[in-house]
Short mmCIF file of C-alpha atoms in Angstrom, two decimals:
data_model
loop_
_atom_site.label_atom_id
_atom_site.label_comp_id
_atom_site.label_asym_id
_atom_site.label_seq_id
_atom_site.Cartn_x
_atom_site.Cartn_y
_atom_site.Cartn_z
CA UNK R 1 5.42 -3.28 -22.88
CA UNK R 2 6.50 -3.61 -19.28
CA UNK R 3 9.61 -1.47 -18.93
CA UNK R 4 12.32 -0.79 -16.39
CA UNK R 5 13.19 2.89 -16.70
CA UNK R 6 15.59 4.06 -14.01
CA UNK R 7 13.89 7.21 -12.65
CA UNK R 8 17.20 8.54 -11.35
CA UNK R 9 18.65 8.72 -14.86
CA UNK R 10 15.79 8.28 -17.31
CA UNK R 11 17.65 5.31 -18.80
CA UNK R 12 15.64 2.47 -20.36
CA UNK R 13 17.09 -0.63 -18.68
CA UNK R 14 14.92 -3.47 -19.95
CA UNK R 15 11.65 -4.32 -21.69
CA UNK R 16 9.30 -7.22 -21.15
CA UNK R 17 6.58 -8.13 -23.69
CA UNK R 18 2.93 -8.43 -22.78
CA UNK R 19 1.44 -11.90 -22.49
CA UNK R 20 -0.57 -13.06 -25.48
CA UNK R 21 -4.29 -13.71 -25.16
CA UNK R 22 -3.59 -17.43 -25.54
CA UNK R 23 -1.12 -17.29 -22.66
CA UNK R 24 -3.70 -15.50 -20.51
CA UNK R 25 -6.15 -18.35 -21.02
CA UNK R 26 -3.47 -20.86 -20.09
CA UNK R 27 -2.65 -18.92 -16.92
CA UNK R 28 -6.23 -19.16 -15.68
CA UNK R 29 -6.33 -22.90 -16.37
CA UNK R 30 -3.00 -23.49 -14.68
CA UNK R 31 -3.97 -21.47 -11.61
CA UNK R 32 -7.27 -23.31 -11.23
CA UNK R 33 -5.64 -26.73 -11.55
CA UNK R 34 -3.09 -25.73 -8.93
CA UNK R 35 -5.88 -24.64 -6.61
CA UNK R 36 -7.55 -28.05 -6.75
CA UNK R 37 -4.51 -29.60 -5.09
CA UNK R 38 -3.18 -26.64 -3.06
CA UNK R 39 -6.46 -26.30 -1.13
CA UNK R 40 -6.09 -29.88 0.08
CA UNK R 41 -2.43 -29.54 1.08
CA UNK R 42 -2.19 -29.95 4.87
CA UNK R 43 -2.09 -26.63 6.67
CA UNK R 44 1.21 -27.54 8.31
CA UNK R 45 2.80 -28.01 4.90
CA UNK R 46 1.41 -24.73 3.61
CA UNK R 47 2.79 -23.02 6.70
CA UNK R 48 6.22 -24.58 6.16
CA UNK R 49 6.36 -23.34 2.56
CA UNK R 50 5.12 -19.84 3.39
CA UNK R 51 7.76 -19.65 6.13
CA UNK R 52 10.39 -20.61 3.57
CA UNK R 53 9.20 -17.77 1.33
CA UNK R 54 9.84 -15.38 4.23
CA UNK R 55 13.34 -16.75 4.73
CA UNK R 56 14.21 -16.36 1.05
CA UNK R 57 13.12 -12.73 1.03
CA UNK R 58 15.46 -12.16 3.98
CA UNK R 59 18.35 -14.08 2.43
CA UNK R 60 18.11 -12.18 -0.85
CA UNK R 61 17.59 -8.73 0.65
CA UNK R 62 20.54 -7.00 -1.02
CA UNK R 63 19.72 -8.34 -4.48
CA UNK R 64 16.00 -7.62 -4.20
CA UNK R 65 16.52 -4.15 -2.75
CA UNK R 66 18.77 -3.17 -5.65
CA UNK R 67 16.05 -4.19 -8.10
CA UNK R 68 13.36 -1.86 -6.76
CA UNK R 69 15.80 1.01 -6.26
CA UNK R 70 16.56 0.71 -9.97
CA UNK R 71 12.91 0.23 -10.99
CA UNK R 72 11.09 2.92 -9.02
CA UNK R 73 13.80 5.00 -7.36
CA UNK R 74 13.38 4.10 -3.69
CA UNK R 75 16.37 4.95 -1.51
CA UNK R 76 18.37 1.78 -0.96
CA UNK R 77 17.98 1.80 2.82
CA UNK R 78 14.22 2.10 2.44
CA UNK R 79 14.27 -0.74 -0.08
CA UNK R 80 15.97 -2.94 2.49
CA UNK R 81 13.49 -1.81 5.13
CA UNK R 82 10.61 -2.83 2.87
CA UNK R 83 12.05 -6.32 2.61
CA UNK R 84 12.21 -6.60 6.39
CA UNK R 85 8.47 -5.86 6.48
CA UNK R 86 7.86 -8.49 3.80
CA UNK R 87 9.73 -11.04 5.89
CA UNK R 88 7.57 -10.16 8.89
CA UNK R 89 4.32 -10.51 6.90
CA UNK R 90 5.07 -13.96 5.50
CA UNK R 91 6.37 -15.08 8.89
CA UNK R 92 3.25 -13.79 10.65
CA UNK R 93 0.90 -15.75 8.43
CA UNK R 94 3.06 -18.88 8.47
CA UNK R 95 3.09 -18.89 12.28
CA UNK R 96 -0.45 -17.68 12.94
CA UNK R 97 -2.29 -18.96 9.89
CA UNK R 98 -3.27 -22.35 11.32
CA UNK R 99 -4.95 -20.69 14.30
CA UNK R 100 -6.57 -17.99 12.18
CA UNK R 101 -8.30 -20.52 9.93
CA UNK R 102 -9.19 -23.12 12.57
CA UNK R 103 -12.83 -24.17 12.77
CA UNK R 104 -14.90 -22.00 15.07
CA UNK R 105 -17.70 -23.38 17.24
CA UNK R 106 -21.00 -21.55 17.00
CA UNK R 107 -23.75 -21.95 19.59
CA UNK R 108 -27.22 -21.73 18.06
CA UNK R 109 -30.79 -22.39 19.12
CA UNK R 110 -31.61 -26.06 19.09
CA UNK R 111 -28.09 -27.36 18.50
CA UNK R 112 -24.59 -26.45 17.50
CA UNK R 113 -22.74 -25.41 14.40
CA UNK R 114 -19.26 -24.82 13.06
CA UNK R 115 -17.79 -22.03 10.99
CA UNK R 116 -15.28 -23.67 8.68
CA UNK R 117 -12.76 -21.27 7.14
CA UNK R 118 -11.92 -22.43 3.64
CA UNK R 119 -10.34 -21.01 0.46
CA UNK R 120 -12.44 -20.01 -2.53
CA UNK R 121 -10.15 -20.47 -5.55
CA UNK R 122 -7.93 -18.56 -7.95
CA UNK R 123 -7.46 -14.85 -7.24
CA UNK R 124 -6.05 -11.97 -9.27
CA UNK R 125 -3.84 -9.37 -7.63
CA UNK R 126 -3.13 -6.01 -9.28
CA UNK R 127 -0.27 -4.33 -7.47
CA UNK R 128 1.31 -0.85 -7.61
CA UNK R 129 4.89 0.30 -7.98
CA UNK R 130 5.39 2.26 -4.75
CA UNK R 131 6.08 -0.79 -2.55
CA UNK R 132 6.78 -3.55 -5.09
CA UNK R 133 7.34 -6.38 -2.58
CA UNK R 134 5.29 -5.25 0.42
CA UNK R 135 2.07 -4.75 -1.54
CA UNK R 136 2.34 -8.24 -3.00
CA UNK R 137 3.16 -9.79 0.38
CA UNK R 138 0.11 -8.48 2.17
CA UNK R 139 -2.14 -9.93 -0.56
CA UNK R 140 -0.30 -13.16 -1.31
CA UNK R 141 0.79 -14.32 2.16
CA UNK R 142 -2.65 -14.75 3.79
CA UNK R 143 -4.23 -16.17 0.67
CA UNK R 144 -1.51 -18.74 0.00
CA UNK R 145 -1.74 -19.73 3.63
CA UNK R 146 -5.50 -20.09 3.33
CA UNK R 147 -5.22 -22.29 0.24
CA UNK R 148 -6.12 -19.88 -2.57
CA UNK R 149 -3.88 -19.56 -5.62
CA UNK R 150 -2.53 -16.27 -6.98
CA UNK R 151 -2.30 -14.68 -10.42
CA UNK R 152 -0.27 -11.51 -9.99
CA UNK R 153 -0.27 -8.54 -12.37
CA UNK R 154 2.31 -6.04 -11.22
CA UNK R 155 2.79 -2.41 -12.25
CA UNK R 156 4.26 -1.94 -15.72
CA UNK R 157 7.41 -0.34 -14.33
CA UNK R 158 8.11 -3.26 -11.96
CA UNK R 159 8.59 -6.30 -14.19
CA UNK R 160 11.96 -7.26 -12.71
CA UNK R 161 10.76 -7.33 -9.12
CA UNK R 162 7.60 -9.13 -10.26
CA UNK R 163 9.72 -11.89 -11.79
CA UNK R 164 11.92 -12.04 -8.69
CA UNK R 165 8.89 -12.65 -6.46
CA UNK R 166 7.73 -15.54 -8.63
CA UNK R 167 11.23 -17.05 -8.58
CA UNK R 168 11.19 -16.96 -4.77
CA UNK R 169 7.85 -18.79 -4.69
CA UNK R 170 9.28 -21.49 -6.94
CA UNK R 171 12.52 -21.76 -4.98
CA UNK R 172 10.57 -22.02 -1.72
CA UNK R 173 8.90 -25.15 -3.07
CA UNK R 174 5.35 -23.96 -3.68
CA UNK R 175 3.54 -26.24 -6.13
CA UNK R 176 3.78 -25.22 -9.76
CA UNK R 177 1.27 -22.48 -10.59
CA UNK R 178 0.18 -21.77 -7.02
CA UNK R 179 1.63 -18.31 -7.72
CA UNK R 180 1.87 -17.04 -11.31
CA UNK R 181 3.33 -13.74 -12.43
CA UNK R 182 1.76 -12.40 -15.63
CA UNK R 183 2.62 -9.34 -17.71
CA UNK R 184 -0.99 -8.59 -18.60
CA UNK R 185 -2.88 -5.59 -19.89
CA UNK R 186 -5.96 -4.08 -18.28
CA UNK R 187 -8.10 -5.54 -21.06
CA UNK R 188 -6.68 -9.01 -20.42
CA UNK R 189 -7.46 -8.71 -16.71
CA UNK R 190 -11.04 -7.79 -17.62
CA UNK R 191 -11.21 -10.92 -19.76
CA UNK R 192 -9.91 -13.05 -16.88
CA UNK R 193 -12.69 -11.74 -14.67
CA UNK R 194 -15.32 -13.20 -16.99
CA UNK R 195 -13.97 -16.70 -16.26
CA UNK R 196 -15.92 -18.61 -13.62
CA UNK R 197 -12.70 -20.12 -12.29
CA UNK R 198 -11.53 -16.71 -11.05
CA UNK R 199 -13.12 -16.03 -7.67
CA UNK R 200 -11.87 -12.59 -6.68
CA UNK R 201 -9.56 -9.69 -7.33
CA UNK R 202 -7.51 -7.40 -5.10
CA UNK R 203 -6.16 -4.06 -6.29
CA UNK R 204 -3.93 -1.52 -4.63
CA UNK R 205 -3.66 1.62 -6.68
CA UNK R 206 -5.38 4.79 -7.73
CA UNK R 207 -9.01 5.70 -7.19
CA UNK R 208 -9.56 5.63 -10.96
CA UNK R 209 -8.07 2.15 -11.33
CA UNK R 210 -10.08 0.91 -8.35
CA UNK R 211 -13.31 2.20 -9.85
CA UNK R 212 -12.61 0.44 -13.15
CA UNK R 213 -11.74 -2.85 -11.47
CA UNK R 214 -14.76 -2.67 -9.16
CA UNK R 215 -17.03 -2.16 -12.15
CA UNK R 216 -15.63 -5.23 -13.92
CA UNK R 217 -15.71 -7.29 -10.74
CA UNK R 218 -19.30 -6.30 -10.04
CA UNK R 219 -20.38 -7.09 -13.56
CA UNK R 220 -18.94 -10.57 -13.14
CA UNK R 221 -19.96 -11.06 -9.49
CA UNK R 222 -16.43 -11.37 -8.14
CA UNK R 223 -15.33 -10.50 -4.63
CA UNK R 224 -13.12 -7.43 -4.61
CA UNK R 225 -10.70 -5.78 -2.17
CA UNK R 226 -9.55 -2.25 -2.98
CA UNK R 227 -6.86 -0.19 -1.27
CA UNK R 228 -6.87 3.15 -3.05
CA UNK R 229 -5.77 6.70 -2.44
CA UNK R 230 -5.39 8.65 0.74
CA UNK R 231 -5.04 12.21 1.98
CA UNK R 232 -4.37 11.41 5.60
CA UNK R 233 -4.45 14.19 8.20
CA UNK R 234 -1.89 14.63 10.94
CA UNK R 235 -3.57 16.66 13.69
CA UNK R 236 -1.21 18.42 16.12
CA UNK R 237 -3.25 19.59 19.11
CA UNK R 238 -0.36 20.53 21.41
CA UNK R 239 3.27 19.65 21.93
CA UNK R 240 5.80 20.06 24.72
CA UNK R 241 8.57 19.22 22.22
CA UNK R 242 7.78 20.88 18.90
CA UNK R 243 11.11 19.87 17.36
CA UNK R 244 10.20 16.23 17.93
CA UNK R 245 6.73 16.80 16.48
CA UNK R 246 8.25 18.35 13.37
CA UNK R 247 10.69 15.47 13.01
CA UNK R 248 7.84 12.96 13.19
CA UNK R 249 5.98 14.94 10.52
CA UNK R 250 9.01 15.05 8.23
CA UNK R 251 9.82 11.36 8.56
CA UNK R 252 6.21 10.32 8.05
CA UNK R 253 5.63 12.55 5.03
CA UNK R 254 8.98 11.99 3.32
CA UNK R 255 9.13 8.23 3.69
CA UNK R 256 9.34 6.63 0.23
CA UNK R 257 9.72 10.20 -1.06
CA UNK R 258 6.12 10.94 -0.17
CA UNK R 259 4.79 8.15 -2.38
CA UNK R 260 2.73 6.31 0.23
CA UNK R 261 -1.04 6.13 0.33
CA UNK R 262 -1.18 6.36 4.14
CA UNK R 263 1.44 9.08 4.62
CA UNK R 264 0.14 12.23 6.33
CA UNK R 265 -0.36 14.64 3.43
CA UNK R 266 -2.27 17.29 5.41
CA UNK R 267 -0.87 18.76 8.62
CA UNK R 268 -3.56 20.39 10.78
CA UNK R 269 -1.91 22.45 13.51
CA UNK R 270 -3.47 24.46 16.33
CA UNK R 271 -2.98 28.19 15.86
CA UNK R 272 -0.66 28.69 18.85
CA UNK R 273 1.87 26.29 17.27
CA UNK R 274 1.17 27.00 13.61
CA UNK R 275 3.69 29.71 12.68
CA UNK R 276 6.66 28.05 14.39
CA UNK R 277 5.67 24.62 13.07
CA UNK R 278 5.54 25.88 9.47
CA UNK R 279 8.91 27.60 9.83
CA UNK R 280 10.60 24.53 11.27
CA UNK R 281 8.96 22.20 8.75
CA UNK R 282 10.05 24.44 5.87
CA UNK R 283 13.62 24.44 7.12
CA UNK R 284 13.69 20.65 7.28
CA UNK R 285 12.11 20.19 3.83
CA UNK R 286 14.59 22.61 2.27
CA UNK R 287 17.51 20.58 3.64
CA UNK R 288 16.88 17.51 1.50
CA UNK R 289 19.44 16.97 -1.24
CA UNK R 290 18.91 14.98 -4.42
CA UNK R 291 21.26 12.12 -5.15
CA UNK R 292 21.63 8.58 -6.40
CA UNK R 293 19.06 6.44 -4.55
CA UNK R 294 21.56 3.57 -4.58
CA UNK R 295 23.89 5.68 -2.41
CA UNK R 296 23.03 5.30 1.31
CA UNK R 297 24.03 8.95 1.88
CA UNK R 298 21.28 10.27 -0.42
CA UNK R 299 18.39 12.04 1.33
CA UNK R 300 16.15 12.82 -1.67
CA UNK R 301 15.37 10.16 -4.26
CA UNK R 302 13.57 10.66 -7.58
CA UNK R 303 9.87 10.08 -7.99
CA UNK R 304 8.90 6.86 -9.72
CA UNK R 305 8.72 8.41 -13.18
CA UNK R 306 8.95 11.69 -15.04
CA UNK R 307 5.18 11.64 -15.48
CA UNK R 308 4.71 11.41 -11.71
CA UNK R 309 7.10 14.32 -11.20
CA UNK R 310 5.28 16.43 -13.80
CA UNK R 311 1.91 15.73 -12.18
CA UNK R 312 3.08 16.75 -8.71
CA UNK R 313 4.74 19.96 -9.96
CA UNK R 314 1.54 20.77 -11.84
CA UNK R 315 -0.62 20.35 -8.72
CA UNK R 316 1.69 22.65 -6.74
CA UNK R 317 1.78 25.25 -9.53
CA UNK R 318 -2.03 25.21 -9.70
CA UNK R 319 -2.27 25.94 -5.97
CA UNK R 320 0.22 28.79 -6.14
CA UNK R 321 -1.51 30.32 -9.18
CA UNK R 322 -4.78 30.36 -7.22
CA UNK R 323 -3.29 32.04 -4.18
CA UNK R 324 -1.58 29.41 -2.01
CA UNK R 325 1.78 30.19 -0.40
CA UNK R 326 4.72 28.01 -1.38
CA UNK R 327 7.31 28.15 1.39
CA UNK R 328 9.91 25.96 -0.29
CA UNK R 329 10.41 23.53 -3.15
CA UNK R 330 7.77 22.33 -5.58
CA UNK R 331 9.88 22.49 -8.74
CA UNK R 332 11.79 20.11 -10.95
CA UNK R 333 15.44 19.76 -9.98
CA UNK R 334 17.79 20.40 -12.90
CA UNK R 335 19.55 17.44 -14.44
CA UNK R 336 18.50 13.92 -15.40
CA UNK R 337 15.94 12.03 -13.40
CA UNK R 338 12.46 12.62 -11.98
CA UNK R 339 13.51 14.76 -9.02
CA UNK R 340 11.21 17.32 -7.37
CA UNK R 341 12.27 19.59 -4.51
CA UNK R 342 10.18 18.95 -1.34
CA UNK R 343 7.34 21.45 -1.04
CA UNK R 344 5.49 23.05 1.88
CA UNK R 345 2.18 24.73 1.01
CA UNK R 346 -0.15 26.86 3.15
CA UNK R 347 -3.25 28.83 2.26
CA UNK R 348 -4.68 25.99 0.18
CA UNK R 349 -8.39 26.42 -0.47
CA UNK R 350 -11.18 24.26 -1.87
CA UNK R 351 -10.87 25.63 -5.41
CA UNK R 352 -7.36 24.14 -5.69
CA UNK R 353 -6.60 20.56 -6.74
CA UNK R 354 -4.24 20.30 -3.77
CA UNK R 355 -7.18 20.57 -1.35
CA UNK R 356 -9.12 17.44 -2.30
CA UNK R 357 -6.58 15.74 -4.58
CA UNK R 358 -3.85 13.41 -3.40
CA UNK R 359 -0.32 14.84 -3.49
CA UNK R 360 1.72 11.73 -4.24
CA UNK R 361 5.27 12.88 -3.68
CA UNK R 362 7.43 15.16 -1.50
CA UNK R 363 4.83 17.81 -0.75
CA UNK R 364 2.68 18.69 2.25
CA UNK R 365 -0.16 21.11 2.96
CA UNK R 366 -0.36 22.75 6.41
CA UNK R 367 -3.63 24.14 7.79
CA UNK R 368 -4.26 26.29 10.88
CA UNK R 369 -7.04 25.34 13.30
CA UNK R 370 -8.37 27.48 16.11
CA UNK R 371 -10.27 24.73 17.94
CA UNK R 372 -10.66 20.97 18.17
CA UNK R 373 -13.93 21.20 16.24
CA UNK R 374 -12.25 23.09 13.41
CA UNK R 375 -9.38 20.59 13.33
CA UNK R 376 -11.83 17.69 13.10
CA UNK R 377 -13.83 19.43 10.38
CA UNK R 378 -10.66 19.94 8.32
CA UNK R 379 -9.52 16.35 8.92
CA UNK R 380 -12.84 14.96 7.70
CA UNK R 381 -13.21 17.31 4.72
CA UNK R 382 -11.82 14.80 2.22
CA UNK R 383 -13.14 12.21 -0.19
CA UNK R 384 -10.64 9.77 1.30
CA UNK R 385 -10.63 7.94 4.60
CA UNK R 386 -7.55 5.77 4.90
CA UNK R 387 -5.49 6.68 7.97
CA UNK R 388 -4.93 9.55 10.37
CA UNK R 389 -2.75 10.61 13.28
CA UNK R 390 -3.66 12.70 16.31
CA UNK R 391 -0.93 14.15 18.55
CA UNK R 392 -1.21 15.57 22.05
CA UNK R 393 0.65 15.35 25.34
CA UNK R 394 -2.79 14.61 26.78
CA UNK R 395 -3.61 11.12 25.50
CA UNK R 396 -7.26 11.43 26.55
CA UNK R 397 -7.54 14.58 24.44
CA UNK R 398 -5.97 12.84 21.44
CA UNK R 399 -8.35 9.89 21.88
CA UNK R 400 -11.34 12.24 22.10
CA UNK R 401 -10.42 13.91 18.82
CA UNK R 402 -9.41 10.65 17.17
CA UNK R 403 -12.81 9.14 17.91
CA UNK R 404 -14.41 11.78 15.68
CA UNK R 405 -12.15 11.28 12.66
CA UNK R 406 -13.63 9.46 9.68
CA UNK R 407 -10.95 6.97 8.68
CA UNK R 408 -10.21 3.28 8.60
CA UNK R 409 -7.19 3.77 10.86
CA UNK R 410 -6.53 6.26 13.66
CA UNK R 411 -3.09 6.44 15.26
CA UNK R 412 -2.69 8.21 18.59
CA UNK R 413 0.68 9.99 18.92
CA UNK R 414 1.95 8.14 15.86
CA UNK R 415 1.90 9.01 12.17
CA UNK R 416 0.58 5.84 10.59
CA UNK R 417 2.63 2.93 9.41
CA UNK R 418 2.09 -0.75 8.75
CA UNK R 419 2.79 -3.99 10.56
CA UNK R 420 1.98 -7.61 9.85
CA UNK R 421 -0.46 -8.17 12.69
CA UNK R 422 -2.40 -4.89 12.37
CA UNK R 423 -5.29 -4.71 9.85
CA UNK R 424 -4.87 -2.05 7.16
CA UNK R 425 -7.58 -0.35 5.09
CA UNK R 426 -9.90 2.59 4.72
CA UNK R 427 -13.37 3.93 4.04
CA UNK R 428 -14.96 6.32 1.54
CA UNK R 429 -12.89 6.57 -1.65
CA UNK R 430 -9.90 4.96 0.02
CA UNK R 431 -11.39 1.58 -0.78
CA UNK R 432 -13.13 -1.47 0.65
CA UNK R 433 -11.83 -4.43 2.62
CA UNK R 434 -8.88 -4.98 4.91
CA UNK R 435 -5.41 -6.45 4.54
CA UNK R 436 -2.92 -7.72 7.13
CA UNK R 437 -3.63 -9.11 10.58
CA UNK R 438 -6.48 -11.51 11.24
CA UNK R 439 -8.88 -9.50 9.06
CA UNK R 440 -6.56 -9.86 6.08
CA UNK R 441 -7.19 -13.61 6.11
CA UNK R 442 -10.97 -13.15 5.97
CA UNK R 443 -11.47 -11.32 2.69
CA UNK R 444 -11.22 -14.21 0.23
CA UNK R 445 -12.49 -16.90 2.58
CA UNK R 446 -15.50 -19.18 2.44
CA UNK R 447 -16.87 -19.06 5.98
CA UNK R 448 -18.78 -22.26 5.55
CA UNK R 449 -21.46 -23.07 8.10
CA UNK R 450 -21.85 -26.69 9.18
CA UNK R 451 -25.02 -27.40 11.18
CA UNK R 452 -24.55 -30.20 13.70
#
């Protein structure tokens, strides 16, 4: 079953049945048939329809925001902010897509050639619950613009938003089956990947899910894009305004209640700032108050599920039992709902799950560094390599340190983020491939060479 369980109350709101195996087969056929015509649709027409998708997301912001606040507990203002980003992504590809996929001249010995940028076919997207619209947008927008067709399997706790996205595609005027929402199981996705008509798969999710999908994709020789976990460092080298630095840290870590793959989960602070930084950060984390995420006044929303809350509390308890210092929070909040009080941990060591594991919720680990070299060593001591942020009043110093960080994204005097025209992705166990920007159009593209 796909289920809507309101994480603020624990109430079961709705259930959606899984697709049958026969329906799964029909979905693949429908998507492939749609591709055969969609790929030949003039680029100007594809751009017009993708632009209309953007407009509909904007027009239906209030309705769509309420859905994901109910499904996964996001604060309503953040839900609306997510929809603004979705609008920007679809608009970016509608306006820039024709230029991004224009033929490219290639000078070669003895003649000339062209690189033609063409679609490859039907694609599967497996999307997570933490940003139910944004994650879909950054996969679907460039690929629809390119001429691929989409089969979308959303997270099991996001069936209502999944259906809403499909309805927008239909209302925008996309051809039937250019975008298909399917309530599929993992086994059914594996079966789809054996079909020669499926040309690739994109997953945003956990490291474990990414490994399983990559194995199936490799077995069936399918192109894959994976955006997986992250344990991003925020390196604070110096600061002439520590209150501002703390505020940046709080906003970056607590956005979406800490449930963001590229949020800074590890704060690495130079020793002359460390004690005051921890004290100020602890004070700010302790000030959050749980409430109804549909109420704009609420500062602390629930986690996406009770299971997610239990996992985070367990990771924090493990660290404390092994000697870490818990400065505030880290426990279940009494009452209904999957609420966890925001936690600040120090003294975390390599024998604790909180050192190498991803803390996916309102919790942060702070480390002390005595030199740039030690800060860089701490930043790179992770199995992940998604994003990072380096802060200093001396931009050249921040750049120097940033150049030595092993990550797919390095932000100087900024704590990560996402925007339509900036490629997004990581290295190591954070995944393979890029989304957004010009690079996001390249992943499922046939760069066909024509020799003149």
